[in-house]
JSON list of C-alpha atoms and ligand atoms in Angstrom, two decimals:
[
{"chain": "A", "resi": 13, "resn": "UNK", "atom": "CA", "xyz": [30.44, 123.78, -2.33]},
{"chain": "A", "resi": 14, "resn": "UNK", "atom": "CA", "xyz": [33.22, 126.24, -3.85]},
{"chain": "A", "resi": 15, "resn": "UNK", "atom": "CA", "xyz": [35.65, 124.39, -5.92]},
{"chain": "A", "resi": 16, "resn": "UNK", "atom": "CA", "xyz": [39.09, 126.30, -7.13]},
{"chain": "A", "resi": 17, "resn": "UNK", "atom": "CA", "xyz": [41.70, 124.02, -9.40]},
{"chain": "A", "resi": 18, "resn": "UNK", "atom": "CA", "xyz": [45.44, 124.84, -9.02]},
{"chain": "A", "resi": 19, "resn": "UNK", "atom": "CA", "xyz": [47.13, 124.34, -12.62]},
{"chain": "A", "resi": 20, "resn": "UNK", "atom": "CA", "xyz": [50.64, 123.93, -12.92]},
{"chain": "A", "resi": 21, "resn": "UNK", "atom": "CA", "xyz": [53.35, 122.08, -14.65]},
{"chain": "A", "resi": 22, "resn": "UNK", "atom": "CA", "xyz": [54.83, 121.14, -10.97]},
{"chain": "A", "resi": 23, "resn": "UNK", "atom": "CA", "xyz": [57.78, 119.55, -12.49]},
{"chain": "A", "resi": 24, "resn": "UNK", "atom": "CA", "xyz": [58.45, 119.20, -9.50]},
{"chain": "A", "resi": 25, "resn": "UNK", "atom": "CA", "xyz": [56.36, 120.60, -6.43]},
{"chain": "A", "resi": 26, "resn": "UNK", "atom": "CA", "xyz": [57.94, 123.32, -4.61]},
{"chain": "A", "resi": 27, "resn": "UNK", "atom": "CA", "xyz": [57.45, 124.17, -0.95]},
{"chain": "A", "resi": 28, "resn": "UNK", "atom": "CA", "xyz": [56.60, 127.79, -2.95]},
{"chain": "A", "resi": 29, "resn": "UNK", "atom": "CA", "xyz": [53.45, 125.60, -4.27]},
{"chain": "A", "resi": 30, "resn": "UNK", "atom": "CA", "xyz": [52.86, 123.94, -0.91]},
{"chain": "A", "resi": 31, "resn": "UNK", "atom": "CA", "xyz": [52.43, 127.34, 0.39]},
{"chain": "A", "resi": 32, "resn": "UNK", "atom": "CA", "xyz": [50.05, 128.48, -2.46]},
{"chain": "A", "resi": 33, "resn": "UNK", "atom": "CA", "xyz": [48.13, 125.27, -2.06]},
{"chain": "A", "resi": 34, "resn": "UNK", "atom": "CA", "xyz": [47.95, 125.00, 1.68]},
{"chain": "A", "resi": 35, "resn": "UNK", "atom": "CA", "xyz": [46.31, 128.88, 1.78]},
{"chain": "A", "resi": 36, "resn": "UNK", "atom": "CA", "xyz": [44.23, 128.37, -1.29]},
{"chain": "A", "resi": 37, "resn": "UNK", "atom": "CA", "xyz": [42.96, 124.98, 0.74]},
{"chain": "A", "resi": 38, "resn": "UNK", "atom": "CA", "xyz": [41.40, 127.16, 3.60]},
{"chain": "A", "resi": 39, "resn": "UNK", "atom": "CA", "xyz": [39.86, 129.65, 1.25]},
{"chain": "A", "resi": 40, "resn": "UNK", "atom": "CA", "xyz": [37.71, 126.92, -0.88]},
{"chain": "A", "resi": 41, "resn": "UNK", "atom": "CA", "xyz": [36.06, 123.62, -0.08]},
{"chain": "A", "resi": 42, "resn": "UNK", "atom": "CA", "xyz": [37.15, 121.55, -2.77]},
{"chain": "A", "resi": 43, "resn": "UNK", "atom": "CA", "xyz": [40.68, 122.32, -4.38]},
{"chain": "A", "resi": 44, "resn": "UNK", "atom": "CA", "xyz": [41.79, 120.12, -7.38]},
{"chain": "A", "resi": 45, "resn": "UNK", "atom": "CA", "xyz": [45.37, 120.57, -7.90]},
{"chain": "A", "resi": 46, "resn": "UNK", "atom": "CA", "xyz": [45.88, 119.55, -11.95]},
{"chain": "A", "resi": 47, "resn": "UNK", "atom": "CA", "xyz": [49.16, 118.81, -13.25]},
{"chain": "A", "resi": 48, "resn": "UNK", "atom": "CA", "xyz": [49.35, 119.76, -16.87]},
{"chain": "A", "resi": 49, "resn": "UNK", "atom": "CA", "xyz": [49.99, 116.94, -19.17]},
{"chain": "A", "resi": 50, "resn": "UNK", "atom": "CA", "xyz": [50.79, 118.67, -22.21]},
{"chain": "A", "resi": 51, "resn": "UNK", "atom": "CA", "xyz": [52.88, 120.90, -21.57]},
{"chain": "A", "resi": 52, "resn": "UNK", "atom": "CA", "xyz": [55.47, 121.94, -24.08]},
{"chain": "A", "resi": 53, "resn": "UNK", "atom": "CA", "xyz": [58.40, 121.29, -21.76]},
{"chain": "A", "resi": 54, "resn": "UNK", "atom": "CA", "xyz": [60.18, 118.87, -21.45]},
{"chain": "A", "resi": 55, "resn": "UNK", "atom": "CA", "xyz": [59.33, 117.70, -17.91]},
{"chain": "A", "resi": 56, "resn": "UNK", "atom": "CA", "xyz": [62.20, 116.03, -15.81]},
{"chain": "A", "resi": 57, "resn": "UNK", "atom": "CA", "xyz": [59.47, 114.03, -14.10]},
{"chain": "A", "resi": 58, "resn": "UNK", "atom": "CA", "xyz": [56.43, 112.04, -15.76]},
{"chain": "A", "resi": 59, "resn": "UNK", "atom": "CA", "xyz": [53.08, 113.05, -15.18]},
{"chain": "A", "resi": 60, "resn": "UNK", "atom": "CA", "xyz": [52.20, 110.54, -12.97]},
{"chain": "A", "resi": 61, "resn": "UNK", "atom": "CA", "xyz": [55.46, 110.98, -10.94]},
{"chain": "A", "resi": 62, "resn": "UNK", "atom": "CA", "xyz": [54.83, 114.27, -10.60]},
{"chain": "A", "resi": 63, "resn": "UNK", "atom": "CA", "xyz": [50.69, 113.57, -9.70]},
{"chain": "A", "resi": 64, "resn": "UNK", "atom": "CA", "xyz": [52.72, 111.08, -6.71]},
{"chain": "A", "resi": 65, "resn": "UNK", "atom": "CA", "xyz": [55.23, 114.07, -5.42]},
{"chain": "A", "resi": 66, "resn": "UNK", "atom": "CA", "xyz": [52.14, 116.30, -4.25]},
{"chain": "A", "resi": 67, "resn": "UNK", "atom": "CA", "xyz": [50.01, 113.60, -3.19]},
{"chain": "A", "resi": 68, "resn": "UNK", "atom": "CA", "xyz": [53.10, 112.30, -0.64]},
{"chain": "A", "resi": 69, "resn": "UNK", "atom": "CA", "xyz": [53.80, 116.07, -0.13]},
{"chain": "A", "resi": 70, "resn": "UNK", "atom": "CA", "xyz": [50.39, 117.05, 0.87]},
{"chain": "A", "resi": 71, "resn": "UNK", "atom": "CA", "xyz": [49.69, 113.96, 3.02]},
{"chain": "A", "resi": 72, "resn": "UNK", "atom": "CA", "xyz": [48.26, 115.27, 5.93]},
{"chain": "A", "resi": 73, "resn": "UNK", "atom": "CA", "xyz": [46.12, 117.86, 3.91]},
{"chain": "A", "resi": 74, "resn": "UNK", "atom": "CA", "xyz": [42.13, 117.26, 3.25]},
{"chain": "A", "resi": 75, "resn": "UNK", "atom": "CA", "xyz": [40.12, 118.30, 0.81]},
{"chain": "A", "resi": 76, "resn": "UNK", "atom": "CA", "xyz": [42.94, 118.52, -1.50]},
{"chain": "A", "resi": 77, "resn": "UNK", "atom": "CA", "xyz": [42.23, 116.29, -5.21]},
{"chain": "A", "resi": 78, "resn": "UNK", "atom": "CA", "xyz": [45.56, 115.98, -7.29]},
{"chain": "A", "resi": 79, "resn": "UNK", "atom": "CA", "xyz": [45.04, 114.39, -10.60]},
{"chain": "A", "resi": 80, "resn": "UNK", "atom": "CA", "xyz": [46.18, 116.00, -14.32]},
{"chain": "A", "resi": 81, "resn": "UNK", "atom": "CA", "xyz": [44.56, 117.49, -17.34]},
{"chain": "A", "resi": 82, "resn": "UNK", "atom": "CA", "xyz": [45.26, 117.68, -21.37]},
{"chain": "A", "resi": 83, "resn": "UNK", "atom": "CA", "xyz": [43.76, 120.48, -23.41]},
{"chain": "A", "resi": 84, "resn": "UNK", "atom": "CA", "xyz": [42.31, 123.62, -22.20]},
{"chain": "A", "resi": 85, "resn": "UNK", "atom": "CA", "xyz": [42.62, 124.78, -18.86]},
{"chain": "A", "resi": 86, "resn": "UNK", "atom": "CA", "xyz": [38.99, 126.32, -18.84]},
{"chain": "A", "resi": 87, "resn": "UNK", "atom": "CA", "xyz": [37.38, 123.06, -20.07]},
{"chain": "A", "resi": 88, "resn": "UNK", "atom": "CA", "xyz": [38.80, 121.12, -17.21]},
{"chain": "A", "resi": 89, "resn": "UNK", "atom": "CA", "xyz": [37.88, 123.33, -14.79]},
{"chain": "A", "resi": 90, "resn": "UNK", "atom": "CA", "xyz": [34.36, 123.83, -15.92]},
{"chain": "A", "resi": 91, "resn": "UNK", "atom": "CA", "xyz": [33.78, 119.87, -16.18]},
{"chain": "A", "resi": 92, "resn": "UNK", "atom": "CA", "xyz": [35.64, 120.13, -12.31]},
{"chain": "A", "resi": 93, "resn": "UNK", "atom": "CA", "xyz": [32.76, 122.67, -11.52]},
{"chain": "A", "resi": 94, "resn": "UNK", "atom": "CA", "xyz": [35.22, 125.10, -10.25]},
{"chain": "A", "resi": 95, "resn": "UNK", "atom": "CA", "xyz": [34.32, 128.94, -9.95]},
{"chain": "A", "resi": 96, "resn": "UNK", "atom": "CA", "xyz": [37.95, 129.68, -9.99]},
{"chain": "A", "resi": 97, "resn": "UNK", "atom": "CA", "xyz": [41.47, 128.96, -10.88]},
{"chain": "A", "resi": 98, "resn": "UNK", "atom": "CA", "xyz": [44.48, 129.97, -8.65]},
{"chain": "A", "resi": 99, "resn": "UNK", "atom": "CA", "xyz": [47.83, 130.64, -9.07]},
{"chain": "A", "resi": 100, "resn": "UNK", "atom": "CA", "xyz": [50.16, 131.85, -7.22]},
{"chain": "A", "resi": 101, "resn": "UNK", "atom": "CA", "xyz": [52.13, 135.70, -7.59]},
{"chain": "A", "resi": 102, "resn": "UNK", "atom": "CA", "xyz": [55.92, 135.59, -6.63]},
{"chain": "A", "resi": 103, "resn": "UNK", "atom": "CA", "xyz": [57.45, 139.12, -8.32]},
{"chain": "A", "resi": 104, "resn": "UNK", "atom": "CA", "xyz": [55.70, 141.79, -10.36]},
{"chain": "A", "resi": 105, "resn": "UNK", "atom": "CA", "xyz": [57.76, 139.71, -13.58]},
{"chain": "A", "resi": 106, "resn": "UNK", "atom": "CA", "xyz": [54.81, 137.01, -13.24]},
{"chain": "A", "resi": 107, "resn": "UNK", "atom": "CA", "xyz": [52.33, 139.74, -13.75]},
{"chain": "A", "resi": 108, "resn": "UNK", "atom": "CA", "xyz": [52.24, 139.91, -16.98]},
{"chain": "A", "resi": 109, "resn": "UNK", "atom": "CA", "xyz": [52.10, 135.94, -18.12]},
{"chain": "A", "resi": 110, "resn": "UNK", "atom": "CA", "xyz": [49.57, 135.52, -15.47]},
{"chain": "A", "resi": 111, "resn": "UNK", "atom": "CA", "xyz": [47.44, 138.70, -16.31]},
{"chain": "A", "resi": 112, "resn": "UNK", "atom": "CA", "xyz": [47.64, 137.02, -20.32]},
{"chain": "A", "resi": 113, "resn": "UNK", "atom": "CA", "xyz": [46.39, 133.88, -19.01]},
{"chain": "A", "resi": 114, "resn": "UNK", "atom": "CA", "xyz": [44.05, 134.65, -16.74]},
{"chain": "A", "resi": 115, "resn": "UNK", "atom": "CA", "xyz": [42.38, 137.35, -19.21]},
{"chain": "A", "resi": 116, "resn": "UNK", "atom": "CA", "xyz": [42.51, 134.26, -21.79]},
{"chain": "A", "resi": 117, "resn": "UNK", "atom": "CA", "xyz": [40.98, 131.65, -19.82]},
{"chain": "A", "resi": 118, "resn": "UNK", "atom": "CA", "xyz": [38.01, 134.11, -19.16]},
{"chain": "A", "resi": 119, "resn": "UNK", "atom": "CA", "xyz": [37.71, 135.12, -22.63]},
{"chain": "A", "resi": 120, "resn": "UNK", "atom": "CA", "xyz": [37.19, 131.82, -23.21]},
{"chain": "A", "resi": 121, "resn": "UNK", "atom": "CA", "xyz": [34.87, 130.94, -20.47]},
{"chain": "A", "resi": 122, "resn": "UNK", "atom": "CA", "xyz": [33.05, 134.54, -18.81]},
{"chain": "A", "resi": 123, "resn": "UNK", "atom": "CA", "xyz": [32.65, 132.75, -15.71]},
{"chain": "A", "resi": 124, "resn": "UNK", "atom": "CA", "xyz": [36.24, 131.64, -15.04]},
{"chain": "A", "resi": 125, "resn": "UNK", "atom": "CA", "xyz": [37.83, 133.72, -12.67]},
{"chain": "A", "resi": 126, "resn": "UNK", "atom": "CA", "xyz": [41.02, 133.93, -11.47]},
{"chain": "A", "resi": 127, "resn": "UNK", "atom": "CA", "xyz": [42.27, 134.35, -7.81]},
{"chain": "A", "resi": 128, "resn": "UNK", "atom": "CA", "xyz": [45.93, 135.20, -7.24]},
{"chain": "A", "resi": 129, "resn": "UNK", "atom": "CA", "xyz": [47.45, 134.72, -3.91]},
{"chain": "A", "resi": 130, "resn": "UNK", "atom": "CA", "xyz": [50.79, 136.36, -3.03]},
{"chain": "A", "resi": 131, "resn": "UNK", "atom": "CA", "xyz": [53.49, 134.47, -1.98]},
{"chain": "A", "resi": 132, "resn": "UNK", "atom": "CA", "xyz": [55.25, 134.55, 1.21]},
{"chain": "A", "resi": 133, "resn": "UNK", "atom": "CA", "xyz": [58.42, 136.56, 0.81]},
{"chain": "A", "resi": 134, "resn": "UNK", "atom": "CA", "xyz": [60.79, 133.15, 1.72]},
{"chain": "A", "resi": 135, "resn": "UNK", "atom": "CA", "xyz": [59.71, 131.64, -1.60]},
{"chain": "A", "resi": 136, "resn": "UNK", "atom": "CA", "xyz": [59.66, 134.71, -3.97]},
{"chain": "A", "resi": 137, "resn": "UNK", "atom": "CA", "xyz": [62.54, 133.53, -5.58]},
{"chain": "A", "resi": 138, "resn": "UNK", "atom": "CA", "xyz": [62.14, 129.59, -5.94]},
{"chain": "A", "resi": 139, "resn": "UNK", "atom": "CA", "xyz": [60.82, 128.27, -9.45]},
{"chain": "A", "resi": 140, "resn": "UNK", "atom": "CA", "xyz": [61.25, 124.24, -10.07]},
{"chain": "A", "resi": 141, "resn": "UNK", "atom": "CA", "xyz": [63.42, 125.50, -13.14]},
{"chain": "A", "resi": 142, "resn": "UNK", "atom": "CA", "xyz": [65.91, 126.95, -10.65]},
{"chain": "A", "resi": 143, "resn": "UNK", "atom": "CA", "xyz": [65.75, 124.65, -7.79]},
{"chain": "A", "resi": 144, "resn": "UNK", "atom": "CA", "xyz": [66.50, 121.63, -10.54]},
{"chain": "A", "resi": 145, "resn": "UNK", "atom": "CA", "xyz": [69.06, 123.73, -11.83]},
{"chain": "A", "resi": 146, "resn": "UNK", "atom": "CA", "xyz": [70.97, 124.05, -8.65]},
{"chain": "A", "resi": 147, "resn": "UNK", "atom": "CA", "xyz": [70.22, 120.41, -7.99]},
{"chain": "A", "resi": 148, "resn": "UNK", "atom": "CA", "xyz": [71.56, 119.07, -11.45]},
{"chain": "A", "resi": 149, "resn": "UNK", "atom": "CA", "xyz": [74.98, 121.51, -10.24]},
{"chain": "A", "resi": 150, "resn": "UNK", "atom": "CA", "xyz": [75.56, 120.20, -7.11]},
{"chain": "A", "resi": 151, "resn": "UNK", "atom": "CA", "xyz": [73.92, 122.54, -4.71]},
{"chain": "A", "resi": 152, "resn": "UNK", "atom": "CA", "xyz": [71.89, 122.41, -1.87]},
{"chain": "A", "resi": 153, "resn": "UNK", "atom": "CA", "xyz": [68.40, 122.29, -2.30]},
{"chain": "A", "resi": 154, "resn": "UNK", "atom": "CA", "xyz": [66.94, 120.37, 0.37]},
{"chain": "A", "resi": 155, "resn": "UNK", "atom": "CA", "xyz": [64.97, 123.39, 2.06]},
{"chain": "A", "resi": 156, "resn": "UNK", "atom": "CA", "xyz": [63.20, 124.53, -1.16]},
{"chain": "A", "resi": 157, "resn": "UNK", "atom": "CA", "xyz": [61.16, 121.63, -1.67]},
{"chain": "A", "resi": 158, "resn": "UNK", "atom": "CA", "xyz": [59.18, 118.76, 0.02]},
{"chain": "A", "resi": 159, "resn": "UNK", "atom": "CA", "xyz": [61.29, 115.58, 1.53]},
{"chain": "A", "resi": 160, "resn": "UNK", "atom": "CA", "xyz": [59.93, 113.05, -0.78]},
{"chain": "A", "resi": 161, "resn": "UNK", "atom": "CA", "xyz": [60.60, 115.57, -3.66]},
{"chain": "A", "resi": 162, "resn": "UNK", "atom": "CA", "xyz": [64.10, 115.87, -2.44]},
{"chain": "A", "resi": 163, "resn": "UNK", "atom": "CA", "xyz": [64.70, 112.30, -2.55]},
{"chain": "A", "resi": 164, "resn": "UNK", "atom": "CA", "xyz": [62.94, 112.00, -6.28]},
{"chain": "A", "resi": 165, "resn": "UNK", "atom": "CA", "xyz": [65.18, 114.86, -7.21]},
{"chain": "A", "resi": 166, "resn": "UNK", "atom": "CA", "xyz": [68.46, 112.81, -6.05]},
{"chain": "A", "resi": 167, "resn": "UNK", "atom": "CA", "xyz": [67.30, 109.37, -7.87]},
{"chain": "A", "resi": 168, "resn": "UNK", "atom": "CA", "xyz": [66.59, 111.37, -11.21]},
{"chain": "A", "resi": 169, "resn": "UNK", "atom": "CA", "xyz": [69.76, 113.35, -11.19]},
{"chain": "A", "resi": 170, "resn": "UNK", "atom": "CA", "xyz": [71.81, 110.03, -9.47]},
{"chain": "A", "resi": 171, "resn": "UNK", "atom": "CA", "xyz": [72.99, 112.11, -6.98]},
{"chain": "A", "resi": 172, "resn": "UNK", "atom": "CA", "xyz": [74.20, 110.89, -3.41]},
{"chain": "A", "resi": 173, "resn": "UNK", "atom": "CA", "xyz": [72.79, 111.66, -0.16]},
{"chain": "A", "resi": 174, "resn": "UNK", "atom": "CA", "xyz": [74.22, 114.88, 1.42]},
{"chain": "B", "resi": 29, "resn": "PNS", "atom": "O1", "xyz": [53.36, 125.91, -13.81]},
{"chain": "B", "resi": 29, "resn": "PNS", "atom": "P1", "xyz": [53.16, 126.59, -15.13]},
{"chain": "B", "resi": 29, "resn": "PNS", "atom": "O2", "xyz": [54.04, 125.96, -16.19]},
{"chain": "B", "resi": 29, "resn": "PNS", "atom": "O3", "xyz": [53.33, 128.09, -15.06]},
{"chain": "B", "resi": 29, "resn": "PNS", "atom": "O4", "xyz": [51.61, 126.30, -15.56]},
{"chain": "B", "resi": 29, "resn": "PNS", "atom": "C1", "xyz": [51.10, 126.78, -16.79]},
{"chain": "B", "resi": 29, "resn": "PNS", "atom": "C2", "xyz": [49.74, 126.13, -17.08]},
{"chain": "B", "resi": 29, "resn": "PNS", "atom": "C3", "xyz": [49.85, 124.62, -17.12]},
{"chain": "B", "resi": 29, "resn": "PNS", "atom": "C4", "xyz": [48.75, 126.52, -16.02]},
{"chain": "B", "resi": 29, "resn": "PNS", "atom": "C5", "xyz": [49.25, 126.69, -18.46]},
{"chain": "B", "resi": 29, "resn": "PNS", "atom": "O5", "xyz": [50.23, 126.45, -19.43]},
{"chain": "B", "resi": 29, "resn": "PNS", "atom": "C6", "xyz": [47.93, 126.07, -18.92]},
{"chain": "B", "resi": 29, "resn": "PNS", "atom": "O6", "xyz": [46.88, 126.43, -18.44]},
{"chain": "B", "resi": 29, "resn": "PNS", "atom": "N1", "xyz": [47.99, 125.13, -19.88]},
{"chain": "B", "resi": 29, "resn": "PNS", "atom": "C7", "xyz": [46.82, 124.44, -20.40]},
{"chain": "B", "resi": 29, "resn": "PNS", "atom": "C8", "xyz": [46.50, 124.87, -21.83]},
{"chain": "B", "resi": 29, "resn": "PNS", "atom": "C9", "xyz": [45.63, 126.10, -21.85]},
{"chain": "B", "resi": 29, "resn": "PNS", "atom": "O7", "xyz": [44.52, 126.13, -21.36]},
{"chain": "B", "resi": 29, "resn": "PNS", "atom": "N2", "xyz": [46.19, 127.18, -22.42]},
{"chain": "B", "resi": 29, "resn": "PNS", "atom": "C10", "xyz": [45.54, 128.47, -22.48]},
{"chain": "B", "resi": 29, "resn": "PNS", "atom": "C11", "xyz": [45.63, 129.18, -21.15]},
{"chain": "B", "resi": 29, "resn": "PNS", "atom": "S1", "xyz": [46.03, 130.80, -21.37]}
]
């Protein structure tokens, strides 16, 4: 049984990340998707909110855990019994953060290995940074993310229905 965990802050879940997680799904038995809880943003959405966005999001998916994690990365995934963490690669600018953390995480732990998929092209350019951005300023942002995500986005930004 081959278990990977997806990190992330998902603040919120993109259809970028639905991607990522619906490829990484057929590639391992077990995926645990763990929202970070500590993160030093300052999240729009609450951990738990954002726990509730994938889980509606992935609804039709099996196999796929979502749940969150404090501390370490590597601790989590080791208590998970993961052989890997993935994360997804939009633009050679993520190489570098990614290449830090993933050459961290196995400093820490030798056996924590990092798998990178690639994303498809559509969703190279889609962060939840910009997509809330564009959101908050009145664009249109329904095709970048999942429906229930679209409708959390509208309630936490009071915005009408388009
Ligand atoms: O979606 P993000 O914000 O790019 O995810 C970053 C995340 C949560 C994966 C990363 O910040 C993380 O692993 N945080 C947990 C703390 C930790 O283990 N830090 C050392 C890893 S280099």
């Amino acid at each position: 049984m081959r278990t990977a965990i997806y990190p992330g802050s998902f603040d919120p879940v993109t259809n970028g990340h639905v991607d990522v997680i619906r490829r990484a799904a057929l590639l391992f038995d077990r995926l645990v998707i763990a929202v970070a809880a500590n993160s030093e943003k300052s999240p729009l959405f609450s951990t738990e909110k954002r726990v509730r966005l994938i889980q509606e999001s992935l609804a039709d998916l099996p196999g796929v855990e979502v749940t969150t994690f404090q501390g370490l990365l590597v601790d989590f995934a080791r208590a998970q019994g993961a052989a890997a963490i993935v994360r997804g690669l939009r633009a050679v600018t993520d190489f570098e953060y990614e290449f830090q953390m993933a050459l961290m995480n196995r400093t820490l732990d030798g056996h924590m290995e990092t798998v990178f998929l690639a994303a498809r092209e559509e969703y190279t350019y889609l962060s939840s940074r910009i997509i809330k951005e564009v959101a908050r300023l009145g664009g249109g942002f329904g095709r970048f993310v999942p429906p229930p995500v679209e409708a959390a986005l509208r309630e936490a930004l009071g915005l009408r229905e388009s």
